Tab-separated table of N, CA and C in Angstrom:
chain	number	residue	atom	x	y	z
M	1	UNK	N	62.036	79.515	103.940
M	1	UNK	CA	63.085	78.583	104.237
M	1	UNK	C	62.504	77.179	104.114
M	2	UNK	N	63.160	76.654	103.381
M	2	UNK	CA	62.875	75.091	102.939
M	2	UNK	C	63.001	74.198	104.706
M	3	UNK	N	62.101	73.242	104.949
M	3	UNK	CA	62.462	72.723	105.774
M	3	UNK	C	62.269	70.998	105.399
M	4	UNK	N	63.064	70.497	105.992
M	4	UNK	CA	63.406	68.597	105.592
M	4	UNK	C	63.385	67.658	106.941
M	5	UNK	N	62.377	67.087	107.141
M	5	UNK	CA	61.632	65.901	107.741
M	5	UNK	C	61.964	64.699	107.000
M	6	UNK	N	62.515	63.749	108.123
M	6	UNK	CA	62.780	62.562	107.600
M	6	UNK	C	61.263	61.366	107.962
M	7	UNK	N	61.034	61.876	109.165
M	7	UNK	CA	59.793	61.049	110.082
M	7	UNK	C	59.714	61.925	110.668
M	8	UNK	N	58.097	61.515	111.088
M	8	UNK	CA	57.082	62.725	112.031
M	8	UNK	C	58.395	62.607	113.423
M	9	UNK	N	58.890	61.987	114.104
M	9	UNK	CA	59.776	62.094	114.644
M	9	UNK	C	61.360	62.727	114.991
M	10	UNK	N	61.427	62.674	113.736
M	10	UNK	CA	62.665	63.211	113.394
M	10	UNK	C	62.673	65.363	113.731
M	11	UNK	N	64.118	65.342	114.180
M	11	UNK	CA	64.243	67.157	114.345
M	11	UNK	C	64.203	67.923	112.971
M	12	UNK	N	63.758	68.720	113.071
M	12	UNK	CA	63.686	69.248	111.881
M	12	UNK	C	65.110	70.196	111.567
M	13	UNK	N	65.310	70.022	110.676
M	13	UNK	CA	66.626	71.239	110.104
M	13	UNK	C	66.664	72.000	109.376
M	14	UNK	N	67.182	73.117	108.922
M	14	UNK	CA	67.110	74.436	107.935
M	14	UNK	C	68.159	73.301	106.641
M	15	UNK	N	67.645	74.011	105.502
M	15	UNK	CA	68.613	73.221	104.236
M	15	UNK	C	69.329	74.017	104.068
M	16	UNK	N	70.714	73.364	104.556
M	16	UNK	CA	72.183	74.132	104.665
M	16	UNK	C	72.519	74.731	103.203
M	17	UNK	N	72.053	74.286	102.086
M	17	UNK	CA	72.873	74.655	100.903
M	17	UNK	C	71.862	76.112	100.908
M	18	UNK	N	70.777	76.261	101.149
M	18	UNK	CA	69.735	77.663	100.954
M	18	UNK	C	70.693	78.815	102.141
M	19	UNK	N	71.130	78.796	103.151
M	19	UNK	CA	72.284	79.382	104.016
M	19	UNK	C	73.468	79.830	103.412
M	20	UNK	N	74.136	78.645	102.562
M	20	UNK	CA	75.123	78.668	101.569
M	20	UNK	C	74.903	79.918	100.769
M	21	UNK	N	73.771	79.990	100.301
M	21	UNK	CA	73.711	80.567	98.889
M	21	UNK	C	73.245	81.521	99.063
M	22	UNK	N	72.774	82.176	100.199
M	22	UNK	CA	72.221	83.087	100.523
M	22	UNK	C	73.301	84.753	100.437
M	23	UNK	N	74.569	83.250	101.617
M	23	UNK	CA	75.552	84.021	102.016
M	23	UNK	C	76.407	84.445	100.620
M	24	UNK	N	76.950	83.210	99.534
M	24	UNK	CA	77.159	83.506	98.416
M	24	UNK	C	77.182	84.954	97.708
M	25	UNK	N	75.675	84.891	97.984
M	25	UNK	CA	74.874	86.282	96.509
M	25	UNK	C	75.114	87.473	97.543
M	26	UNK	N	74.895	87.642	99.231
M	26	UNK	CA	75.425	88.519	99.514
M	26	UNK	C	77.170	88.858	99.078
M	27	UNK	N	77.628	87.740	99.276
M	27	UNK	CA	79.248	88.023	98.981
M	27	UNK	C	78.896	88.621	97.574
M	28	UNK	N	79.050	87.913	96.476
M	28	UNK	CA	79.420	88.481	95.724
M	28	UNK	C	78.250	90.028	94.829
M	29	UNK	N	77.270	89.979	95.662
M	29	UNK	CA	76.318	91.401	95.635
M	29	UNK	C	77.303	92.302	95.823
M	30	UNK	N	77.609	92.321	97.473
M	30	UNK	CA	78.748	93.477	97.802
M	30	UNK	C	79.864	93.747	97.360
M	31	UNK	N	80.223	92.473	97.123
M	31	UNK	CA	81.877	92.699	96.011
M	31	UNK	C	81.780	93.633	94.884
M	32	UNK	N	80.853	92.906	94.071
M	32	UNK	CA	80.649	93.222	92.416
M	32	UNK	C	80.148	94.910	92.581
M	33	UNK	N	79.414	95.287	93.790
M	33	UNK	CA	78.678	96.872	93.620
M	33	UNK	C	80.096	97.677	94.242
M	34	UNK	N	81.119	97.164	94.992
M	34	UNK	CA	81.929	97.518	95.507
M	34	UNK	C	82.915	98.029	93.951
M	35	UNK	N	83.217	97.017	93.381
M	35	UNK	CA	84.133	97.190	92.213
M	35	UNK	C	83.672	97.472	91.541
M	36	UNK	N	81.916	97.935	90.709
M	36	UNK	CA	81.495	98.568	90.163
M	36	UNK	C	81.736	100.216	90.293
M	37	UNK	N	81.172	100.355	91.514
M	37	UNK	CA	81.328	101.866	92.150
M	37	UNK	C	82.580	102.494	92.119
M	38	UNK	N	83.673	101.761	92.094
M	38	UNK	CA	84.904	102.208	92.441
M	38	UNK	C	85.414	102.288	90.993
M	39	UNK	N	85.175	101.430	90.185
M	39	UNK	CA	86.001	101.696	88.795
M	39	UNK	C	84.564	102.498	87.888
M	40	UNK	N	83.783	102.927	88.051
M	40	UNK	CA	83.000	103.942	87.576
M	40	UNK	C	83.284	105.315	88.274
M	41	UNK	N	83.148	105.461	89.605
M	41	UNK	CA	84.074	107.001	89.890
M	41	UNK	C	85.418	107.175	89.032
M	42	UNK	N	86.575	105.822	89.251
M	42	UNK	CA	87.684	106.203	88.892
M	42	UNK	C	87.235	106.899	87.529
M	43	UNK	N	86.738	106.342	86.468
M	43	UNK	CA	86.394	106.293	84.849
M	43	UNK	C	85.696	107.616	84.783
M	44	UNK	N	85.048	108.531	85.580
M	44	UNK	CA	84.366	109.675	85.776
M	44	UNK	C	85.583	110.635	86.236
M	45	UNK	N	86.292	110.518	86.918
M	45	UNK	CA	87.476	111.460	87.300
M	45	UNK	C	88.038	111.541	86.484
M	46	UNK	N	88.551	110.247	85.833
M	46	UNK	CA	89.443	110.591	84.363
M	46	UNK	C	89.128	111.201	83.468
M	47	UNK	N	87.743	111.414	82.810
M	47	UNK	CA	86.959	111.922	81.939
M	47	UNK	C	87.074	113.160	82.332
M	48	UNK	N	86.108	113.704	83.655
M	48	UNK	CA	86.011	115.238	83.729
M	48	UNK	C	87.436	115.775	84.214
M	49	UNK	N	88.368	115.554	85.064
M	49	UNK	CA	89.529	116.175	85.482
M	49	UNK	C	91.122	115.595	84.726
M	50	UNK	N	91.442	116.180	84.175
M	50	UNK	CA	92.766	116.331	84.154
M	50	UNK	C	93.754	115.944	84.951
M	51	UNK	N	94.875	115.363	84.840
M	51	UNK	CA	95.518	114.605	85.720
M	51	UNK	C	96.152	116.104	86.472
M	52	UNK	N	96.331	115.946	87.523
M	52	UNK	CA	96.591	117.293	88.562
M	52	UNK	C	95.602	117.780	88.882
M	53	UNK	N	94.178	118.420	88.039
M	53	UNK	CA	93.325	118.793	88.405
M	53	UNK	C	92.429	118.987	89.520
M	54	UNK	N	91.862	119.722	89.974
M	54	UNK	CA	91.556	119.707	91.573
M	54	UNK	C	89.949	120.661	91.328
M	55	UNK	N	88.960	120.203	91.641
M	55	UNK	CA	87.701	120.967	91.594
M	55	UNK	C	87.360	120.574	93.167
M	56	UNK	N	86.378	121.698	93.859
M	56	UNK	CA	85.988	122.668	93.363
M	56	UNK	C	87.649	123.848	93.826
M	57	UNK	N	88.259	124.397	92.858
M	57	UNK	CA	89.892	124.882	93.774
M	57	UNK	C	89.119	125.908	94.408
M	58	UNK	N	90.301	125.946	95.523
M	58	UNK	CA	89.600	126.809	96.484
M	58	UNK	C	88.879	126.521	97.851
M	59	UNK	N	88.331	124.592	98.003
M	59	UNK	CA	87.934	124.828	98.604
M	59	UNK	C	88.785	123.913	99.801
M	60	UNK	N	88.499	125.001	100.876
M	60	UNK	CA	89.726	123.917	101.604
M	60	UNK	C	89.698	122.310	102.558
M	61	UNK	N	88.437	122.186	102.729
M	61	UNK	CA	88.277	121.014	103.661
M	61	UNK	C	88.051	119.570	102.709
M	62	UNK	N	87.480	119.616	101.893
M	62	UNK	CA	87.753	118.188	100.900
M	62	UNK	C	87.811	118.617	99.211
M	63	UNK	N	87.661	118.053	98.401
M	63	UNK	CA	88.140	118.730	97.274
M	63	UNK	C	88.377	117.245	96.167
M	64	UNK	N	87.582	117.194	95.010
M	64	UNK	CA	88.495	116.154	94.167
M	64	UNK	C	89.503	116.530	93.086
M	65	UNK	N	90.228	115.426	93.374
M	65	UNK	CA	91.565	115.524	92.333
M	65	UNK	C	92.035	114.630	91.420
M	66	UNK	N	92.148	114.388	90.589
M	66	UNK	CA	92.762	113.372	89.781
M	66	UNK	C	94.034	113.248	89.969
M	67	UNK	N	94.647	112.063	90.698
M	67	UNK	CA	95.846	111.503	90.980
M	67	UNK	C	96.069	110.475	90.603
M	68	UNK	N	97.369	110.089	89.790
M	68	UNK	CA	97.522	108.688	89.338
M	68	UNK	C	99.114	108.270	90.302
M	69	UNK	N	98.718	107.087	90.848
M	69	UNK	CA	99.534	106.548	92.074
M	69	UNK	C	100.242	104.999	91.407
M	70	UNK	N	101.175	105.090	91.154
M	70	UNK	CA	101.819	103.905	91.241
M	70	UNK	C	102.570	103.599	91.897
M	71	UNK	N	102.090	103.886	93.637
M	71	UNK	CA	102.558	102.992	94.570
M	71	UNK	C	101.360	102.514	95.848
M	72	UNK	N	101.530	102.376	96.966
M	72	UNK	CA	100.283	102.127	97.390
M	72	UNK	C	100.371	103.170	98.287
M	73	UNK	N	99.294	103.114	99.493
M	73	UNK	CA	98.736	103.956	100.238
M	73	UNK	C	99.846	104.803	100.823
M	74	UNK	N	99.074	106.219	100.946
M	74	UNK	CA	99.751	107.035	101.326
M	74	UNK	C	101.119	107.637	100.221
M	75	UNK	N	101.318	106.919	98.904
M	75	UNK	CA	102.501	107.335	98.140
M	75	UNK	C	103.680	106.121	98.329
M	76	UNK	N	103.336	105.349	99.255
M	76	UNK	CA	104.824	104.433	99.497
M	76	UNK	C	104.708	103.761	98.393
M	77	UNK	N	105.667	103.074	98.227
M	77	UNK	CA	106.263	101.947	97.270
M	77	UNK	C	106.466	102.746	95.749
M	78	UNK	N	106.480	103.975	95.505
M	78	UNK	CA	106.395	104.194	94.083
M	78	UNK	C	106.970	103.466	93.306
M	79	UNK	N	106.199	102.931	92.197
M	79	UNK	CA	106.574	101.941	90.981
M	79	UNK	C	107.058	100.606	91.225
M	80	UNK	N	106.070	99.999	92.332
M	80	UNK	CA	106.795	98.803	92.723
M	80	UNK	C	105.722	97.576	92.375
M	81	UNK	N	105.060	98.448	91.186
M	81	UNK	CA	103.579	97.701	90.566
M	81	UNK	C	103.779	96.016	90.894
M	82	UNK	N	104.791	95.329	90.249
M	82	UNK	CA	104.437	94.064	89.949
M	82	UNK	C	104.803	93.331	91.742
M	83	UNK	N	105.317	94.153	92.667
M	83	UNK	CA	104.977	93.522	94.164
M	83	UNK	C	103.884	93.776	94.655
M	84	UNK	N	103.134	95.368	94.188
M	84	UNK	CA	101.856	95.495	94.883
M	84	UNK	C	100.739	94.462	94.002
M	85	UNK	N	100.505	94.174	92.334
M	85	UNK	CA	99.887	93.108	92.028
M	85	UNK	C	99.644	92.131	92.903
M	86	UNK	N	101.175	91.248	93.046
M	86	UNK	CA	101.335	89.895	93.815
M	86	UNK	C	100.506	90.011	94.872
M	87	UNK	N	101.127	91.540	96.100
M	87	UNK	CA	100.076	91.620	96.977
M	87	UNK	C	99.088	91.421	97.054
M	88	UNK	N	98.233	92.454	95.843
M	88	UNK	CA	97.145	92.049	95.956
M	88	UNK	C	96.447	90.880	95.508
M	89	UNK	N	96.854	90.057	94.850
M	89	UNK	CA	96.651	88.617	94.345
M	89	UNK	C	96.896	87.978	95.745
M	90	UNK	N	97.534	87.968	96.871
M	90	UNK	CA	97.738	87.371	97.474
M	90	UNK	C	96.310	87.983	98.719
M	91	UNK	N	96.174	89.059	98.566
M	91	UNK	CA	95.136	89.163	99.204
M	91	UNK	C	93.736	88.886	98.861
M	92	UNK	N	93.781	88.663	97.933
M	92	UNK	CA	92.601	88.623	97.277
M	92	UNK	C	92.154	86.599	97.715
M	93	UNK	N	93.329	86.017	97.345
M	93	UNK	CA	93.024	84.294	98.245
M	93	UNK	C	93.128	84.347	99.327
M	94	UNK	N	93.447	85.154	100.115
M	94	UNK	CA	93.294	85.176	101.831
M	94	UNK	C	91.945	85.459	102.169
M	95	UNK	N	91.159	86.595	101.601
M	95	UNK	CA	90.001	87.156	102.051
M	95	UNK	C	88.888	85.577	101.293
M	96	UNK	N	89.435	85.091	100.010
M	96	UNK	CA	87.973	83.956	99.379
M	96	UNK	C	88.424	82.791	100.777
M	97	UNK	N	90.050	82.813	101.376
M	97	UNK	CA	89.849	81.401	102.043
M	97	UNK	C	88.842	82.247	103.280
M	98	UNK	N	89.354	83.151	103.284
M	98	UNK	CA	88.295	83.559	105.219
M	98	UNK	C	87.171	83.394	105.014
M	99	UNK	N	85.855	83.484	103.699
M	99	UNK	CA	84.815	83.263	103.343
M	99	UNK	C	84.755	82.026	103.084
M	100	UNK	N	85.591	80.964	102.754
M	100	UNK	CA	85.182	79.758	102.828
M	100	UNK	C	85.137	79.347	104.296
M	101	UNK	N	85.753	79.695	105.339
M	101	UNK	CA	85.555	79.165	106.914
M	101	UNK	C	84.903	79.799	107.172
M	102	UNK	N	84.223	80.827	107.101
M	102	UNK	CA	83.176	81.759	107.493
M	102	UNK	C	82.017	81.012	108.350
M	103	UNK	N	81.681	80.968	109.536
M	103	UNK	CA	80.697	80.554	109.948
M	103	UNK	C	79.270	80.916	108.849
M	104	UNK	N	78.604	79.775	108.383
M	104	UNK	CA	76.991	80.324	107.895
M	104	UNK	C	76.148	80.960	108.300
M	105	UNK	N	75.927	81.923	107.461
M	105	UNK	CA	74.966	82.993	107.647
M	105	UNK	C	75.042	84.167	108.750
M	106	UNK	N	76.865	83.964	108.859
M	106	UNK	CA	77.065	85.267	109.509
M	106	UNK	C	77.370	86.549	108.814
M	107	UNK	N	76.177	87.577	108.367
M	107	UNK	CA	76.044	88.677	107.193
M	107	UNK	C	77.085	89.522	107.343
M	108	UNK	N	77.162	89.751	108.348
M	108	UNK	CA	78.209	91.147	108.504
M	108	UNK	C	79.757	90.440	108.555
M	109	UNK	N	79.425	89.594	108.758
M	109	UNK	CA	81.759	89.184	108.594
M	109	UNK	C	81.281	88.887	106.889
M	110	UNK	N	80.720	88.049	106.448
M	110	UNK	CA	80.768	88.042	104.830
M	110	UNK	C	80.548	89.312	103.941
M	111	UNK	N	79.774	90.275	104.562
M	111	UNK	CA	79.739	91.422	104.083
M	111	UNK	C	81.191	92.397	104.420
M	112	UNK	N	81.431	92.277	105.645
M	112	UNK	CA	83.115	93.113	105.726
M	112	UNK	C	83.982	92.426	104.947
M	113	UNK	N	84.236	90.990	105.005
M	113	UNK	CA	85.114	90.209	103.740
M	113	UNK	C	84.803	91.076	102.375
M	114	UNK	N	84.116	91.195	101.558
M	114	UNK	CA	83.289	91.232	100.397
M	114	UNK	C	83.616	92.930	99.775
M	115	UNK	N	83.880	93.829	101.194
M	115	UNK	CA	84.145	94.557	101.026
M	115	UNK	C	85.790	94.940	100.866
M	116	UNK	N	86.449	94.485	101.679
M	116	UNK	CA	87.979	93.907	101.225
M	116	UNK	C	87.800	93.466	100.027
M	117	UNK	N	87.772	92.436	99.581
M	117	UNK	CA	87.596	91.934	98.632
M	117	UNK	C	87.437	92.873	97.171
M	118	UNK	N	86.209	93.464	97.456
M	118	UNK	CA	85.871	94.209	96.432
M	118	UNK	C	86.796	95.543	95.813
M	119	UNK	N	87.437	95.777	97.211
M	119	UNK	CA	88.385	97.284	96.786
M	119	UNK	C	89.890	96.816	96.329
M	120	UNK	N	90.132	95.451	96.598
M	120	UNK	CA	91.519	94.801	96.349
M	120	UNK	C	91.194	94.174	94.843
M	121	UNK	N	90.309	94.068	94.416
M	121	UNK	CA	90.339	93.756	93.071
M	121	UNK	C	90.120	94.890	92.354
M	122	UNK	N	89.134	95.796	92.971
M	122	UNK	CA	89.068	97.528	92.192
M	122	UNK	C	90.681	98.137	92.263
M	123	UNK	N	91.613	97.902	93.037
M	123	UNK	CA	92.573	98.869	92.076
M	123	UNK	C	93.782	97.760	91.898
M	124	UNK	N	93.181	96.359	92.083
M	124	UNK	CA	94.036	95.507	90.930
M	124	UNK	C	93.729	95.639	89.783
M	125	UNK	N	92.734	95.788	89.179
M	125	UNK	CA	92.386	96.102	87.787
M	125	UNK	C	92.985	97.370	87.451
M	126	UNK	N	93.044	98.541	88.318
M	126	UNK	CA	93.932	99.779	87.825
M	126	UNK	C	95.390	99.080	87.757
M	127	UNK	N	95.877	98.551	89.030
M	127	UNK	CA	97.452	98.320	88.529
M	127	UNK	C	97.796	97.328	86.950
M	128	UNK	N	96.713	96.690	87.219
M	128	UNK	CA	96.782	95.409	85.937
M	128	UNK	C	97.199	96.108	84.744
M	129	UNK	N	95.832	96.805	84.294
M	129	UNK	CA	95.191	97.437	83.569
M	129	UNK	C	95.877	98.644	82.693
M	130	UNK	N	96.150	99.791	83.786
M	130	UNK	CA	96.789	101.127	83.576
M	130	UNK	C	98.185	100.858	84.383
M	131	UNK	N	98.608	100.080	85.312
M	131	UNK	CA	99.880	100.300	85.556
M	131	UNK	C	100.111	101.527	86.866
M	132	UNK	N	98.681	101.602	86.824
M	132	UNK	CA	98.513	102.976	88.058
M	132	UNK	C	96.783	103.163	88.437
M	133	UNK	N	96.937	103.418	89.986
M	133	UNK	CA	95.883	104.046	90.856
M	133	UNK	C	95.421	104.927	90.796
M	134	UNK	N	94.137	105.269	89.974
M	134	UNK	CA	93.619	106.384	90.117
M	134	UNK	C	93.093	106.994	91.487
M	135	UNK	N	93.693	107.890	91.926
M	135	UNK	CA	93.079	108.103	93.300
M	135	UNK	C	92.188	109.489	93.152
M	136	UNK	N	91.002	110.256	94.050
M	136	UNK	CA	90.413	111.462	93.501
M	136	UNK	C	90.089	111.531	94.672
M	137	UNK	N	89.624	111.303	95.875
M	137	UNK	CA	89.037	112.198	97.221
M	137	UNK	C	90.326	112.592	98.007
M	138	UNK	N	90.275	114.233	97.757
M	138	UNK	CA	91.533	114.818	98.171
M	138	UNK	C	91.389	115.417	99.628
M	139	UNK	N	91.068	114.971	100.947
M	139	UNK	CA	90.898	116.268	102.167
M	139	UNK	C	92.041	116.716	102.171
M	140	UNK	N	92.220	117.883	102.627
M	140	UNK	CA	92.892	118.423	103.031
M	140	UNK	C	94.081	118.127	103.669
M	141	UNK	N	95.291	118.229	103.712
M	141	UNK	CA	96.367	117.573	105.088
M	141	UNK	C	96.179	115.980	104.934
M	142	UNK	N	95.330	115.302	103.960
M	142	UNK	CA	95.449	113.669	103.875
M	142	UNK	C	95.616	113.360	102.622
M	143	UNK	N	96.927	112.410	102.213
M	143	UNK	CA	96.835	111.868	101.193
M	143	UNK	C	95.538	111.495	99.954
M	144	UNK	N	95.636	111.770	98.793
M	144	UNK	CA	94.264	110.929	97.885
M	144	UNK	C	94.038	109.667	98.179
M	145	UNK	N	92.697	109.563	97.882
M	145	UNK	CA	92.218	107.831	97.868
M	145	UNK	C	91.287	107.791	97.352
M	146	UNK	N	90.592	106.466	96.785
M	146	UNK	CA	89.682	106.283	96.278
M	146	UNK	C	88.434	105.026	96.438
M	147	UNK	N	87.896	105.196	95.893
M	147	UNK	CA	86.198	103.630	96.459
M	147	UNK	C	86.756	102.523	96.894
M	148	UNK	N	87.919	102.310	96.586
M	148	UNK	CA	87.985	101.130	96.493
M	148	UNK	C	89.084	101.001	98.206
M	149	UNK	N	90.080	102.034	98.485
M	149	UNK	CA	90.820	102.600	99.317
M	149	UNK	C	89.328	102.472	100.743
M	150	UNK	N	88.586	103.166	100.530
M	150	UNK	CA	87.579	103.432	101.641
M	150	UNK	C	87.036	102.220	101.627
M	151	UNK	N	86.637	100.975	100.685
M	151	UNK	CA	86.112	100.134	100.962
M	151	UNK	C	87.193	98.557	101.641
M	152	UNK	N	88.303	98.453	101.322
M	152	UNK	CA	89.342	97.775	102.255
M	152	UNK	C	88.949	98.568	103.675
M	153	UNK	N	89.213	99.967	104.048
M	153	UNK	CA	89.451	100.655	105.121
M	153	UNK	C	88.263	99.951	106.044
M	154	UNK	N	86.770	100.085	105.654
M	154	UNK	CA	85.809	99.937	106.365
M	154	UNK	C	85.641	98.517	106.550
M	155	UNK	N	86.003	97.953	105.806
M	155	UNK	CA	86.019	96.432	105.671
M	155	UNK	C	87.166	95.717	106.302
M	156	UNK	N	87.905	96.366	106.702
M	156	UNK	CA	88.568	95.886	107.621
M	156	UNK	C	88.201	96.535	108.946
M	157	UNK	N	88.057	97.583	109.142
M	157	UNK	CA	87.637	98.269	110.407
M	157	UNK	C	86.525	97.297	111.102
M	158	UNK	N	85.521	96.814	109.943
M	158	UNK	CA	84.206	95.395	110.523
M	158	UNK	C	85.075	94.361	111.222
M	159	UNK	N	85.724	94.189	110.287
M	159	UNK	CA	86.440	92.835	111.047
M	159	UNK	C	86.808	92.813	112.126
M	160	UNK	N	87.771	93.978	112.547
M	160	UNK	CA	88.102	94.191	113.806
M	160	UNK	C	87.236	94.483	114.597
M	161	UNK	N	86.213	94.799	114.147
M	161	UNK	CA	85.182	95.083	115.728
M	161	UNK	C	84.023	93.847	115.725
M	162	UNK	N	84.274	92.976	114.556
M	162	UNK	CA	83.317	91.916	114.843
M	162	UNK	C	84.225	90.512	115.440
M	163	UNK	N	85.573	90.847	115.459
M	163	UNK	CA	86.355	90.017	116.468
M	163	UNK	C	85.796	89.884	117.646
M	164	UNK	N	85.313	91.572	117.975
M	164	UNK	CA	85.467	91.784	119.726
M	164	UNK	C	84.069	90.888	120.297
M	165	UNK	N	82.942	90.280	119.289
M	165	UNK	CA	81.926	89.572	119.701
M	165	UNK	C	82.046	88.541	120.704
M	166	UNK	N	81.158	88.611	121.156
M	166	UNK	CA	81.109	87.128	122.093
M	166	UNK	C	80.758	86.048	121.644
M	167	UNK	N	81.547	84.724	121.471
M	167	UNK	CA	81.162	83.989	120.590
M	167	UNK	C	80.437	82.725	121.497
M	168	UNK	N	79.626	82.161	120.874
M	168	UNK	CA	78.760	81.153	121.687
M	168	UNK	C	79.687	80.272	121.932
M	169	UNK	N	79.316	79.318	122.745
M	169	UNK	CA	80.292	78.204	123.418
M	169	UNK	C	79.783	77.126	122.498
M	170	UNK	N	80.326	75.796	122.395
M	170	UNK	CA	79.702	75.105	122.138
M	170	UNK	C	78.628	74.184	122.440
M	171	UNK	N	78.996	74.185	123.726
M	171	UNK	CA	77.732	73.435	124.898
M	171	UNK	C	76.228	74.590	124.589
M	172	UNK	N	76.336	75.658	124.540
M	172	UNK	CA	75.167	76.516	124.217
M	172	UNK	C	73.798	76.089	123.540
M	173	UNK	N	73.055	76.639	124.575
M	173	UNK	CA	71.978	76.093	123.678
M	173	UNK	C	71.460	74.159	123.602
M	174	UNK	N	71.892	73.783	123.918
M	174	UNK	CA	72.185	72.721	124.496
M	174	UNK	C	71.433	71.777	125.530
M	175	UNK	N	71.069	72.618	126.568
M	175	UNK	CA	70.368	72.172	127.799
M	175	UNK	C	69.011	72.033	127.636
């Protein structure tokens, strides 16, 4: 960590833009492996399974399937592509503004952002793209979903439990 002295007197400070950029390359590290991962499974399901297709059949507690969804979670909205786009365009500037207020160098809210982030652009590129959601992790008794489905899920699940923190006061630290 770079450090900047004005006079032997002077407090010393961390160089805010090295914090910046730190947080940056994590953001977009986790994003980019997020939407990598997710549109390389999808591109692997399509290849080996057949649309309906279900391996290994037979077995009953999880199972993949090739499902193509043009609506969102759970089956709602069928064919209501160009509102779920907008959606997700609209989510997609909500999650970059929450990373621009993001307190610095707090890893895990930029990393739960990043992960939103990353799964809302992984099956915007399916709706864009194909016009439809490839979905393939089938359990049992639960709707399909896919990398990108589990990575909103968990990435929001962070958020909510990194709400529940105790946040320093401002007087803190202080005395």
């Amino acid at each position: 960590m770079e450090r900047v002295e004005t006079s032997p007197s002077a407090p010393v400070q961390e160089d805010a833009p090295d914090v910046h950029t730190r947080q940056a390359r994590l953001f977009a590290s986790v994003a980019i492996g997020a939407i990598v991962a997710d549109q390389a499974t999808k591109a692997l399901i399509r290849a080996w399974l057949a649309e309906g297709e279900t391996w290994p059949a037979g077995f009953e507690l999880i199972h993949l399937s090739h499902v193509e969804n043009t609506g969102a979670a759970f089956g709602i909205l069928q064919g209501a592509g160009p509102l779920l786009v907008i959606s997700s365009i609209v989510g997609v500037v909500v999650v970059l503004a929450l990373l621009y207020t993001a307190p610095a160098g707090d890893r895990l809210y930029t990393a739960a952002l990043a992960l939103v982030l990353g799964g809302a652009v992984g099956n915007l590129i399916d709706r864009v793209l194909r016009g439809e959601v490839t979905d393939f992790i089938d359990p049992t008794h639960y709707p399909a979903f896919n990398l990108a489905d589990s990575s909103i899920v968990v990435g929001v699940i962070a958020l909510i439990l990194l709400s529940f923190r105790p946040q320093a006061s401002p007087d803190e630290g202080t005395e």
